[in-house]
Structure formats: C-alpha cells, structure tokens
Amino acid sequence: MYIFQDKATGAVLYIGEAHSQDLKQRITQNFAPNDTGGTFRKDWCDKEKKEFTQFKEALQHWLIRAILIETESKDLIRAIEETFISELKPKYNKFVGRPSVG
C-alpha cells in the first residue's frame, strides 16, 4: 500500500494498493505525463481541473508513504486498503461505502 499525504497538514490525499513486486511501478505511474495507470494523478487532475505540469508542481508539497504488509492474499490487501479509505476518507479516492471482504 502507499499513501500520498500533504506535508503541511498531514491530510491523507490518496491511498493505493500495490503488491511488493509492483509498488515502485504503481507509485511512479503517477509521475508519467501520459496515462499509464496513475490513478491518483488522473483523479487529482480531474477533480482540480489541472494539467499534469500542475500536478508535478504540487508533488513537492506531498509525502509518499509505503506500508509493507507481507501476505500472499490480494483480498486481504484490498480489504485493508478499503478500511483505510473508509476511515481516513482521502479526498482523491473514489471509494465510498463500507469495506467488503470477499
């Protein structure tokens, strides 16, 4: 899992899930100017009605935190991500509702 957080306020902006083999890829997708799956970048640009260059400028005000949870269960990771989103209510995550465990 990874979390984008505002440096000044500590507010959680976005929570994403990634598996250890693609954590770097998932985070770096947000830094690519073309759409390579950077969900936070896309959601931020859409909601703020800003361009990628403005997103890159905003990055200097954010922290990226990685949380390593060692498990083979993708369902567990998704459930943890949904719980974090449900509790922290990040501004740029689209999830609304209660977490569900499959």
Coordinates of C-alpha atoms in Angstrom, one line a residue, residues 50-97:
K50 CA -5.5 21.0 -13.6
E51 CA -2.9 19.7 -16.0
F52 CA -0.1 17.2 -15.4
T53 CA 2.5 20.0 -15.1
Q54 CA 0.5 21.5 -12.2
F55 CA 0.3 18.0 -10.6
K56 CA 4.1 17.8 -10.8
E57 CA 4.4 21.1 -9.1
A58 CA 2.0 20.0 -6.3
L59 CA 4.1 16.9 -5.6
Q60 CA 6.7 18.9 -3.8
H61 CA 4.1 19.6 -1.1
W62 CA 3.2 15.9 -0.5
L63 CA 4.8 12.9 1.2
I64 CA 4.6 9.4 -0.2
R65 CA 4.5 6.7 2.5
A66 CA 4.8 3.0 1.7
I67 CA 3.2 0.4 4.0
L68 CA 4.6 -3.1 3.6
I69 CA 2.2 -5.9 4.5
E70 CA 3.6 -9.3 3.8
T71 CA 0.9 -11.6 2.6
E72 CA 0.0 -13.7 -0.4
S73 CA -3.7 -12.6 -0.1
K74 CA -4.7 -9.9 -2.6
D75 CA -8.1 -9.9 -1.0
L76 CA -6.6 -9.1 2.4
I77 CA -4.6 -6.2 0.9
R78 CA -7.7 -4.9 -0.8
A79 CA -9.7 -5.2 2.4
I80 CA -7.0 -3.3 4.3
E81 CA -6.9 -0.6 1.6
E82 CA -10.7 -0.2 1.7
T83 CA -10.7 0.0 5.5
F84 CA -8.0 2.8 5.4
I85 CA -10.0 4.6 2.8
S86 CA -13.3 4.2 4.7
E87 CA -11.7 5.5 7.9
L88 CA -9.4 8.3 6.6
K89 CA -11.6 9.4 3.7
P90 CA -8.9 10.7 1.4
K91 CA -10.0 13.5 -0.9
Y92 CA -8.9 11.8 -4.1
N93 CA -10.0 8.2 -3.6
K94 CA -13.3 7.4 -5.4
F95 CA -14.3 4.6 -2.9
V96 CA -17.4 5.4 -0.9
G97 CA -19.0 3.0 1.5

